[in-house]
Amino acid sequence: MELLLDISLLSMLVATAIGIAVSRDLLAAVMLSSIYGLLSANFFVTMDAVDVAFTEASVGAGISPLLMFATLAIVGRFERYPHQRALPALLLVVLTGAMLILATLDIPAFGDPNAPAQTHVAPRFINESGTEIGIPNMVTSVLASYRGFDTFGEVTVVFAAVVGVLALLGSSLPAAGRKLPDTLLQASNHRILRIVSKILVAPIMLFALYVQFHGDYGPGGGFQAGVIFAAAIIIYTMLFGLEAAMKVINVTVLRVLAAFGVLLYGSVGLVAMLNGKNFLDYDALAADPVHGQHYGIIVIELGVGITVAAVMMLIYFAFAGRLIDRSHKS
Amino acid sequence: MLTVTTITLLVVMAMALSRAFVGPTVFDRILAANVFGTKTVLLIAVVGFLFGRPEFLDIALVYALINFIGVVGMLRLIEYLEEDKQSTEDGR
Amino acid sequence: MSPLEIISAVLLAIGSFLVLSGAIGLLRFPDVYSRMHAAGITDTLGAVAILLGLMFLAGWTLVLAKLIMILLFLLLTGPTASHTLGKAAWKSGLQPLTDGREPAGDSGKGAE
């Protein structure tokens, strides 16, 4: 059964990838890439990688198509220049692909007990995380505590990304007091859609909080929660216009929050250092090391969630503001 | 019965995918993507029961929400592009 | 098999049948509106049947609550998405297929 699932999901994945490459309609390509996200999350589920599937669901199938739609609204739906048959490019891609396939031959088989991944640190994580960290979801223990420094790096990358986007599009960020003639962005004729979405926005936010704070016990955590929270705000903005959203959300506060999350994460590490342990060693946060781990993980997950949510919203608002600027000029 | 349902869902997903490839209109593609998303939710729920891991349901729940947001986003984009096209044509 | 399992199997079978018939309609029907008709209706009812079938397997647990929540979300979002899709297609100037006419999609604004 599992083999059948894997084979059919992976063959659909290949078909989708070919479809994306062939399609000249960018809208169809983005849509297929969202299906691609759904499919890959599906086989992550069959491989028992529930947390990865969760991330793929919220990021790959959720927020990235939304951001790409916003991009398409600015650049248009079709490729402006005709496809060129570039033989060197094809050659290069085939060569790289062949080398990658060659490299997979050296990778140990999936689930091989003698693979290095299974013999070095994994036994420690599996056997000791229950007593050392004391939370049921082992993935969260590894992500937030054992590998806390890596996750810190990831959050910094997310923050750096928004700094880059704002450097390019920051001037079109909608300010609180500015007049926003965005009839284009308001769906005032979609009454049913507006009402249903209004009902849904609050449960989506609530679900984001559940994902945020339930990450210790089940799949989830700061990254996924931040994305889901931002998605709720984005759907509100899509249907009620930017001006209505600006009444709820202050862009300046969002900028501060994006930095605050990273700082919160880093300051947990500093507190641990001040208490005489290593950077991001949560044992130092409380008298009982397991309690310290709990506090540390909750605080850093919160930092991750705040940063990711603020960054996603900022990027979307920058795109939407750009759209308004553009329709204003023309 | 769970096995039969899983296989059916896989077949349906493949059919929806082929409709997403063929089109011909963009609305066919959106429809296919929507059907695909719903089937993914169901597949994850059913597979969770099949493998005895019902905590997979959190992911199904996320999909049920995300799928709707995606469809709304696509529709808004198409509407925006058409209004944009009309307004630039009027301007000429 | 316990009675609950039998009920669940029946519901799952109904759901599978509905979902499959909807997919056949999605593939075989001639224009976008009839495809929407096939997919929209069976999507909702099929999902309800399958989720109900799973609920009978779950028993009184947190899993049941999550299944109910998924069901509620699908019941809210499925018909709304179909409705909005139909409305957007109509607004874009896509004509439904009537007897003796060219299938919609070969001409008109919505076509590529």
Coordinates of C-alpha atoms in Angstrom, one line a residue:
Chain A
M1 CA 0.0 0.0 0.0
E2 CA 2.8 2.4 1.0
L3 CA 4.7 1.5 -2.2
L4 CA 1.6 2.2 -4.3
L5 CA 1.0 5.6 -2.6
D6 CA 4.7 6.5 -3.1
I7 CA 4.7 5.5 -6.8
S8 CA 1.5 7.3 -7.7
L9 CA 2.3 10.5 -5.7
L10 CA 5.8 10.7 -7.1
S11 CA 4.7 10.1 -10.7
M12 CA 2.1 12.9 -10.3
L13 CA 4.9 15.0 -8.9
V14 CA 7.0 14.4 -12.0
A15 CA 4.0 15.2 -14.3
T16 CA 3.4 18.4 -12.4
A17 CA 7.0 19.5 -12.7
I18 CA 7.0 18.9 -16.5
G19 CA 3.7 20.8 -16.7
I20 CA 5.3 23.8 -14.9
A21 CA 8.3 23.7 -17.2
V22 CA 6.2 23.5 -20.4
S23 CA 3.5 26.0 -19.5
R24 CA 3.8 29.5 -20.9
D25 CA 0.9 30.8 -19.0
L26 CA 2.5 32.0 -15.8
L27 CA -0.8 31.8 -13.9
A28 CA -1.1 28.1 -14.7
A29 CA 2.5 27.6 -13.7
V30 CA 2.0 29.2 -10.3
M31 CA -1.2 27.1 -9.9
L32 CA 0.6 23.9 -10.8
S33 CA 3.4 24.8 -8.3
S34 CA 0.8 25.1 -5.6
I35 CA -0.4 21.6 -6.6
Y36 CA 3.3 20.6 -6.5
G37 CA 3.4 21.8 -2.9
L38 CA 0.3 19.8 -2.0
L39 CA 1.8 16.6 -3.6
S40 CA 5.2 16.9 -1.9
A41 CA 3.5 17.4 1.4
N42 CA 1.5 14.3 0.7
F43 CA 4.5 12.1 0.4
F44 CA 6.2 13.7 3.4
V45 CA 3.1 12.5 5.2
T46 CA 3.5 9.0 3.9
M47 CA 7.2 9.1 5.0
D48 CA 6.1 10.0 8.5
A49 CA 7.8 13.4 8.3
V50 CA 4.8 15.2 9.7
D51 CA 6.5 18.5 10.6
V52 CA 8.0 18.8 7.2
A53 CA 4.7 18.1 5.6
F54 CA 3.2 20.8 7.8
T55 CA 5.7 23.4 6.6
E56 CA 5.3 22.4 3.0
A57 CA 1.5 22.7 3.4
S58 CA 1.6 26.2 4.8
V59 CA 4.6 27.6 2.9
G60 CA 4.8 25.6 -0.4
A61 CA 1.0 25.3 -1.1
G62 CA -0.2 28.3 0.9
I63 CA 1.8 31.5 1.2
S64 CA 4.3 31.2 -1.7
P65 CA 1.5 31.0 -4.4
L66 CA -0.2 34.0 -2.8
L67 CA 3.0 36.0 -3.0
M68 CA 3.5 34.8 -6.6
F69 CA 0.0 35.9 -7.5
A70 CA 0.8 39.3 -6.1
T71 CA 3.9 39.3 -8.4
L72 CA 1.9 38.3 -11.4
A73 CA -0.6 41.1 -10.7
I74 CA 2.4 43.5 -11.2
V75 CA 4.2 41.9 -14.1
G76 CA 1.3 40.4 -16.0
R77 CA 0.2 36.9 -16.8
F78 CA 2.1 35.9 -19.9
E79 CA 5.8 35.8 -20.6
R80 CA 6.6 38.8 -22.7
Y81 CA 9.4 37.3 -24.8
P82 CA 8.9 34.1 -26.8
H83 CA 10.7 30.9 -25.6
Q84 CA 14.1 30.5 -27.0
R85 CA 15.4 27.1 -27.7
A86 CA 18.7 27.4 -25.8
L87 CA 20.7 24.3 -26.4
P88 CA 23.5 25.1 -24.0
A89 CA 21.1 25.7 -21.2
L90 CA 19.4 22.3 -21.9
L91 CA 22.8 20.7 -22.0
L92 CA 23.8 22.2 -18.7
V93 CA 20.6 21.2 -17.0
V94 CA 20.8 17.6 -18.3
L95 CA 24.5 17.4 -17.1
T96 CA 23.7 18.7 -13.7
G97 CA 20.7 16.4 -13.4
A98 CA 22.8 13.4 -14.4
M99 CA 25.4 14.3 -11.8
L100 CA 22.8 14.6 -9.1
I101 CA 21.3 11.2 -10.1
L102 CA 24.8 9.8 -10.0
A103 CA 25.2 11.3 -6.5
T104 CA 22.0 9.6 -5.3
L105 CA 23.6 6.2 -6.0
D106 CA 26.0 6.8 -3.1
I107 CA 23.1 7.8 -0.7
P108 CA 22.1 5.0 1.6
A109 CA 18.6 3.6 1.0
F110 CA 15.7 5.2 2.7
G111 CA 15.4 3.8 6.3
D112 CA 18.8 1.9 6.0
P113 CA 19.8 1.2 9.7
N114 CA 23.5 1.5 8.9
A115 CA 23.2 5.0 7.3
P116 CA 25.3 7.7 9.0
A117 CA 22.2 9.7 9.8
Q118 CA 20.9 6.7 11.8
T119 CA 24.2 5.9 13.6
H120 CA 25.7 9.2 14.8
V121 CA 23.4 11.7 16.5
A122 CA 20.0 10.2 15.8
P123 CA 20.2 7.6 18.6
R124 CA 21.1 10.3 21.1
F125 CA 18.1 12.4 20.0
I126 CA 15.8 9.4 20.1
N127 CA 16.9 7.9 23.4
E128 CA 17.8 11.0 25.4
S129 CA 15.5 13.8 24.2
G130 CA 12.7 12.5 26.5
T131 CA 14.8 13.1 29.6
E132 CA 17.0 16.0 28.4
I133 CA 14.3 18.2 26.8
G134 CA 11.1 16.5 28.1
I135 CA 8.7 17.3 25.3
P136 CA 7.0 14.6 23.3
N137 CA 7.6 16.0 19.8
M138 CA 11.2 15.0 19.1
V139 CA 11.4 17.1 15.9
T140 CA 10.7 20.2 18.0
S141 CA 13.5 19.2 20.5
V142 CA 16.0 18.8 17.7
L143 CA 14.9 22.0 15.8
A144 CA 14.6 24.3 18.8
S145 CA 17.1 23.0 21.3
Y146 CA 19.8 20.6 19.9
R147 CA 20.0 22.6 16.7
G148 CA 18.8 25.9 18.1
F149 CA 21.7 27.7 16.6
D150 CA 20.8 26.5 13.0
T151 CA 17.2 27.7 13.6
F152 CA 18.5 31.0 14.8
G153 CA 20.3 31.3 11.4
E154 CA 17.1 30.4 9.5
V155 CA 15.1 33.1 11.3
T156 CA 17.9 35.6 10.5
V157 CA 17.7 34.6 6.8
V158 CA 14.0 35.2 6.8
F159 CA 14.6 38.6 8.4
A160 CA 17.4 39.4 5.9
A161 CA 14.9 38.5 3.1
V162 CA 12.4 41.1 4.2
V163 CA 15.2 43.7 4.5
G164 CA 16.0 43.0 0.9
V165 CA 12.4 43.2 -0.2
L166 CA 11.9 46.5 1.7
A167 CA 15.1 47.9 0.2
L168 CA 13.5 47.4 -3.2
L169 CA 9.9 48.1 -2.5
G170 CA 9.9 49.8 0.8
S171 CA 8.8 53.1 -0.6
S172 CA 5.5 51.6 -1.8
L173 CA 4.6 50.3 1.7
P174 CA 1.2 51.8 2.6
A175 CA 1.5 54.3 5.4
A176 CA -1.2 54.6 8.0
G177 CA -2.4 58.1 7.1
R178 CA -2.1 57.8 3.3
K179 CA -5.1 57.8 1.1
L180 CA -5.5 54.5 -0.7
P181 CA -7.7 54.6 -3.8
D182 CA -7.8 50.8 -4.1
T183 CA -11.1 50.0 -5.6
L184 CA -9.2 47.5 -7.7
L185 CA -8.2 45.6 -4.6
Q186 CA -11.6 45.5 -2.9
A187 CA -14.0 42.7 -3.7
S188 CA -17.1 44.7 -2.8
N189 CA -19.2 42.7 -5.3
H190 CA -18.4 39.4 -3.7
R191 CA -20.8 39.4 -0.9
I192 CA -20.9 35.7 -0.1
L193 CA -17.1 35.4 -0.3
R194 CA -16.7 38.3 2.0
I195 CA -19.1 37.0 4.6
V196 CA -17.6 33.5 4.6
S197 CA -14.1 34.8 4.8
K198 CA -15.0 37.1 7.6
I199 CA -16.3 34.0 9.5
L200 CA -13.1 32.1 8.7
V201 CA -10.5 34.7 9.5
A202 CA -10.9 34.4 13.3
P203 CA -10.7 30.5 13.4
I204 CA -7.6 30.6 11.1
M205 CA -5.9 33.0 13.6
L206 CA -6.9 30.8 16.5
F207 CA -5.6 27.7 14.6
A208 CA -2.3 29.6 14.1
L209 CA -2.0 30.1 17.8
Y210 CA -2.8 26.4 18.4
V211 CA -0.1 25.4 16.0
Q212 CA 2.3 27.9 17.7
F213 CA 1.8 26.6 21.2
H214 CA 1.1 23.0 20.5
G215 CA 4.4 22.5 18.6
D216 CA 5.9 20.8 21.6
Y217 CA 3.3 18.1 21.5
G218 CA 2.3 17.7 17.9
P219 CA 3.4 18.8 14.5
G220 CA 3.8 22.5 14.2
G221 CA 5.8 25.4 15.6
G222 CA 6.7 29.0 15.0
F223 CA 7.4 28.9 11.2
Q224 CA 4.1 27.3 10.3
A225 CA 2.1 29.3 12.8
G226 CA 3.5 32.6 11.5
V227 CA 2.7 31.7 8.0
I228 CA -0.9 30.7 8.8
F229 CA -1.4 33.8 10.8
A230 CA -0.1 36.0 8.0
A231 CA -2.4 34.1 5.5
A232 CA -5.4 35.1 7.6
I233 CA -4.5 38.7 7.4
I234 CA -3.7 38.4 3.7
I235 CA -7.1 36.9 2.9
Y236 CA -8.7 39.8 4.8
T237 CA -6.7 42.3 2.8
M238 CA -7.5 40.6 -0.5
L239 CA -11.3 40.9 0.1
F240 CA -11.7 44.1 2.1
G241 CA -8.9 46.3 0.6
L242 CA -5.7 47.6 1.8
E243 CA -7.2 50.6 3.5
A244 CA -9.4 48.4 5.8
A245 CA -6.3 46.3 6.6
M246 CA -4.3 49.4 7.5
K247 CA -6.8 50.2 10.1
V248 CA -6.0 47.0 11.9
I249 CA -2.3 46.7 11.2
N250 CA 0.4 49.3 11.5
V251 CA 3.2 48.8 9.1
T252 CA 5.7 50.5 11.3
V253 CA 4.8 48.2 14.2
L254 CA 5.2 45.2 11.7
R255 CA 8.7 46.4 10.9
V256 CA 9.6 46.6 14.6
L257 CA 8.0 43.1 15.2
A258 CA 10.0 41.5 12.4
A259 CA 13.2 42.6 14.1
F260 CA 11.8 41.9 17.6
G261 CA 11.3 38.2 16.9
V262 CA 14.9 37.7 15.9
L263 CA 16.1 39.8 18.9
L264 CA 13.9 37.8 21.3
Y265 CA 15.5 34.6 20.0
G266 CA 19.0 36.0 20.3
S267 CA 18.4 37.4 23.8
V268 CA 17.4 34.0 25.0
G269 CA 20.8 32.9 24.0
L270 CA 22.4 35.8 25.7
V271 CA 20.5 35.1 28.9
A272 CA 21.8 31.6 28.8
M273 CA 25.4 33.0 28.4
L274 CA 24.9 35.4 31.3
N275 CA 23.9 32.5 33.5
G276 CA 27.2 30.9 32.7
K277 CA 26.2 28.3 30.1
N278 CA 26.7 28.2 26.3
F279 CA 24.8 30.4 23.9
L280 CA 21.2 29.1 23.5
D281 CA 21.7 26.4 26.2
Y282 CA 18.3 26.6 27.8
D283 CA 19.4 24.5 30.8
A284 CA 20.5 27.8 32.3
L285 CA 17.1 29.4 32.2
A286 CA 15.7 27.7 35.3
A287 CA 16.9 25.8 38.3
D288 CA 15.6 22.5 36.8
P289 CA 17.2 22.0 33.4
V290 CA 14.0 20.4 31.9
H291 CA 12.0 23.4 32.9
G292 CA 14.6 25.6 31.5
Q293 CA 14.3 23.7 28.2
H294 CA 10.6 24.2 28.2
Y295 CA 10.8 28.0 28.8
G296 CA 13.6 28.4 26.2
I297 CA 11.7 26.5 23.5
I298 CA 8.4 28.4 24.1
V299 CA 10.2 31.7 23.9
I300 CA 12.3 31.0 20.9
E301 CA 9.3 29.5 19.0
L302 CA 7.4 32.7 19.8
G303 CA 10.2 34.8 18.4
V304 CA 10.2 32.7 15.2
G305 CA 6.4 33.0 14.9
I306 CA 6.5 36.8 15.4
T307 CA 9.2 37.3 12.8
V308 CA 7.8 35.0 10.2
A309 CA 4.3 36.5 10.5
A310 CA 5.5 40.0 10.4
V311 CA 7.8 39.3 7.4
M312 CA 5.1 37.6 5.4
M313 CA 2.7 40.4 5.9
L314 CA 5.3 43.1 5.1
I315 CA 6.2 41.4 1.8
Y316 CA 2.5 41.1 0.8
F317 CA 1.8 44.7 1.8
A318 CA 4.8 46.0 -0.1
F319 CA 3.5 44.2 -3.2
A320 CA 0.0 45.4 -2.8
G321 CA 1.2 49.0 -2.2
R322 CA 3.3 48.7 -5.4
L323 CA 0.2 47.6 -7.2
I324 CA -1.7 50.7 -6.1
D325 CA 1.1 53.0 -7.0
R326 CA 1.2 51.5 -10.4
S327 CA -2.5 51.8 -11.1
H328 CA -2.3 55.4 -9.8
K329 CA 0.3 56.4 -12.3
S330 CA -1.4 54.8 -15.4
Chain B
M1 CA -12.5 -0.1 2.8
L2 CA -9.9 2.4 3.8
T3 CA -7.6 1.0 1.1
V4 CA -10.3 1.2 -1.5
T5 CA -10.9 4.8 -0.6
T6 CA -7.2 5.7 -0.7
I7 CA -6.9 4.2 -4.2
T8 CA -10.0 6.0 -5.4
L9 CA -8.7 9.3 -4.1
L10 CA -5.4 8.7 -5.8
V11 CA -7.2 8.0 -9.1
V12 CA -9.4 11.1 -8.6
M13 CA -6.3 13.2 -7.9
A14 CA -4.7 12.0 -11.2
M15 CA -7.8 12.9 -13.1
A16 CA -8.0 16.4 -11.5
L17 CA -4.4 16.9 -12.4
S18 CA -4.9 16.0 -16.0
R19 CA -7.8 18.5 -16.1
A20 CA -5.4 21.1 -14.7
F21 CA -3.0 20.4 -17.5
V22 CA -5.5 20.4 -20.3
G23 CA -7.4 23.5 -19.3
P24 CA -8.6 24.9 -21.6
T25 CA -9.8 28.0 -19.7
V26 CA -8.1 29.3 -16.6
F27 CA -11.3 28.5 -14.7
D28 CA -11.0 24.8 -15.5
R29 CA -7.5 24.9 -14.0
I30 CA -8.7 26.7 -10.8
L31 CA -11.5 24.2 -10.5
A32 CA -9.1 21.3 -10.9
A33 CA -6.8 22.8 -8.3
N34 CA -9.7 23.2 -5.9
V35 CA -10.8 19.6 -6.4
F36 CA -7.2 18.5 -6.0
G37 CA -6.9 20.4 -2.7
T38 CA -10.0 18.9 -1.3
K39 CA -8.9 15.4 -2.3
T40 CA -5.5 16.0 -0.6
V41 CA -7.3 16.9 2.6
L42 CA -9.3 13.6 2.4
L43 CA -6.3 11.6 1.4
I44 CA -4.2 12.7 4.3
A45 CA -7.1 12.0 6.7
V46 CA -7.7 8.6 5.3
V47 CA -4.0 7.7 5.1
G48 CA -3.7 8.8 8.8
F49 CA -6.3 6.2 9.7
L50 CA -4.8 3.6 7.3
F51 CA -1.4 3.9 9.0
G52 CA -2.9 4.3 12.4
R53 CA -1.5 7.8 12.9
P54 CA -4.6 10.0 13.3
E55 CA -2.4 13.0 14.3
F56 CA -1.9 13.6 10.6
L57 CA -5.3 15.3 10.9
D58 CA -3.6 18.6 11.9
I59 CA -2.1 18.8 8.4
A60 CA -5.5 18.0 6.8
L61 CA -6.9 20.8 8.8
V62 CA -4.2 23.2 7.5
Y63 CA -4.9 22.2 4.0
A64 CA -8.6 22.7 4.3
L65 CA -7.9 26.4 5.3
I66 CA -5.0 27.0 2.9
N67 CA -6.7 25.6 -0.1
F68 CA -9.5 28.1 0.2
I69 CA -7.1 31.0 0.6
G70 CA -5.3 29.9 -2.5
V71 CA -8.5 29.6 -4.6
V72 CA -9.6 33.1 -3.4
G73 CA -6.1 34.5 -4.3
M74 CA -6.3 33.1 -7.8
L75 CA -9.7 34.4 -8.4
R76 CA -8.8 37.9 -7.2
L77 CA -5.8 37.9 -9.4
I78 CA -7.8 37.0 -12.5
E79 CA -10.3 39.7 -11.7
Y80 CA -7.6 42.2 -11.1
L81 CA -5.8 41.4 -14.4
E82 CA -9.1 41.7 -16.3
E83 CA -10.1 45.0 -14.8
D84 CA -6.5 46.2 -15.4
K85 CA -6.7 45.2 -19.0
Q86 CA -10.0 46.9 -19.5
S87 CA -8.9 50.2 -17.8
T88 CA -5.7 50.3 -20.0
E89 CA -7.8 49.6 -23.1
D90 CA -10.2 52.5 -22.2
G91 CA -7.2 54.8 -21.7
R92 CA -5.9 54.3 -25.2
Chain C
M1 CA -16.9 -6.5 12.0
S2 CA -18.7 -4.4 14.5
P3 CA -21.7 -2.4 13.5
L4 CA -19.7 0.9 13.7
E5 CA -17.2 -0.5 11.2
I6 CA -19.9 -1.6 8.9
I7 CA -21.5 1.8 8.9
S8 CA -18.1 3.4 8.3
A9 CA -17.4 1.1 5.4
V10 CA -20.7 1.9 3.8
L11 CA -20.1 5.6 4.2
L12 CA -16.6 5.4 2.8
A13 CA -17.9 3.4 -0.2
I14 CA -20.6 6.0 -0.8
G15 CA -18.0 8.8 -0.5
S16 CA -15.5 7.0 -2.9
F17 CA -18.3 6.5 -5.5
L18 CA -19.4 10.2 -5.3
V19 CA -15.8 11.5 -5.5
L20 CA -15.0 9.2 -8.4
S21 CA -18.2 10.2 -10.3
G22 CA -17.4 13.8 -9.8
A23 CA -13.9 13.3 -11.2
I24 CA -15.3 11.6 -14.3
G25 CA -17.6 14.6 -14.7
L26 CA -14.7 16.9 -14.3
L27 CA -12.8 15.1 -17.0
R28 CA -15.7 14.3 -19.5
F29 CA -18.1 17.2 -19.4
P30 CA -18.0 19.6 -22.3
D31 CA -17.7 23.1 -20.8
V32 CA -16.5 24.8 -17.6
Y33 CA -20.0 25.3 -16.1
S34 CA -21.0 21.7 -16.3
R35 CA -17.6 20.6 -15.0
M36 CA -18.1 23.0 -12.1
H37 CA -21.5 21.4 -11.5
A38 CA -20.1 17.9 -11.5
A39 CA -17.1 18.7 -9.3
G40 CA -18.7 21.2 -6.9
I41 CA -21.6 19.0 -5.8
T42 CA -19.8 15.7 -5.5
D43 CA -16.8 17.4 -3.9
T44 CA -18.9 18.5 -0.9
L45 CA -21.1 15.5 -0.5
G46 CA -18.2 13.0 -1.1
A47 CA -16.1 14.7 1.4
V48 CA -18.9 14.7 4.0
A49 CA -19.5 11.0 3.4
I50 CA -15.8 10.1 3.7
L51 CA -15.2 12.2 6.8
L52 CA -18.4 10.8 8.5
G53 CA -17.0 7.3 7.7
L54 CA -13.8 8.2 9.4
M55 CA -15.6 9.7 12.4
F56 CA -17.3 6.3 13.0
L57 CA -13.8 4.8 13.2
A58 CA -12.4 7.5 15.5
G59 CA -14.6 7.0 18.5
W60 CA -14.9 9.7 21.2
T61 CA -11.4 11.2 21.0
L62 CA -9.7 14.5 20.0
V63 CA -9.5 13.0 16.5
L64 CA -13.3 13.2 16.3
A65 CA -13.2 16.9 17.2
K66 CA -10.6 17.5 14.5
L67 CA -12.6 15.6 11.9
I68 CA -15.7 17.7 12.8
M69 CA -13.6 20.9 12.4
I70 CA -12.3 19.7 8.9
L71 CA -15.9 18.9 8.0
L72 CA -17.1 22.3 9.0
F73 CA -14.4 24.1 7.1
L74 CA -15.0 22.1 4.0
L75 CA -18.7 22.7 4.2
L76 CA -18.1 26.4 4.5
T77 CA -15.3 26.8 1.9
G78 CA -16.3 24.2 -0.8
P79 CA -19.6 25.8 -1.9
T80 CA -18.2 29.3 -1.5
A81 CA -15.3 28.5 -3.7
S82 CA -17.6 26.9 -6.4
H83 CA -20.0 29.9 -6.2
T84 CA -17.2 32.4 -6.6
L85 CA -15.6 30.5 -9.4
G86 CA -18.8 30.4 -11.3
K87 CA -19.4 34.0 -10.8
A88 CA -15.9 34.9 -11.9
A89 CA -16.2 32.8 -15.0
W90 CA -19.6 34.4 -15.9
K91 CA -18.2 37.9 -15.3
S92 CA -15.2 37.2 -17.6
G93 CA -17.7 36.7 -20.4
L94 CA -17.5 33.0 -20.7
Q95 CA -20.8 31.7 -22.2
P96 CA -22.2 28.3 -21.0
L97 CA -22.5 25.7 -23.7
T98 CA -26.0 25.3 -25.2
D99 CA -27.1 23.0 -28.0
G100 CA -25.4 23.3 -31.3
R101 CA -22.7 25.8 -30.3
E102 CA -19.0 25.7 -30.1
P103 CA -17.7 24.7 -26.7
A104 CA -16.8 27.6 -24.5
G105 CA -13.1 28.0 -24.1
D106 CA -12.2 27.9 -27.8
S107 CA -13.2 31.6 -28.0
G108 CA -14.0 34.3 -25.5
K109 CA -12.0 36.2 -23.0
G110 CA -11.4 33.3 -20.5
A111 CA -9.6 31.3 -23.1
E112 CA -5.9 31.2 -23.4

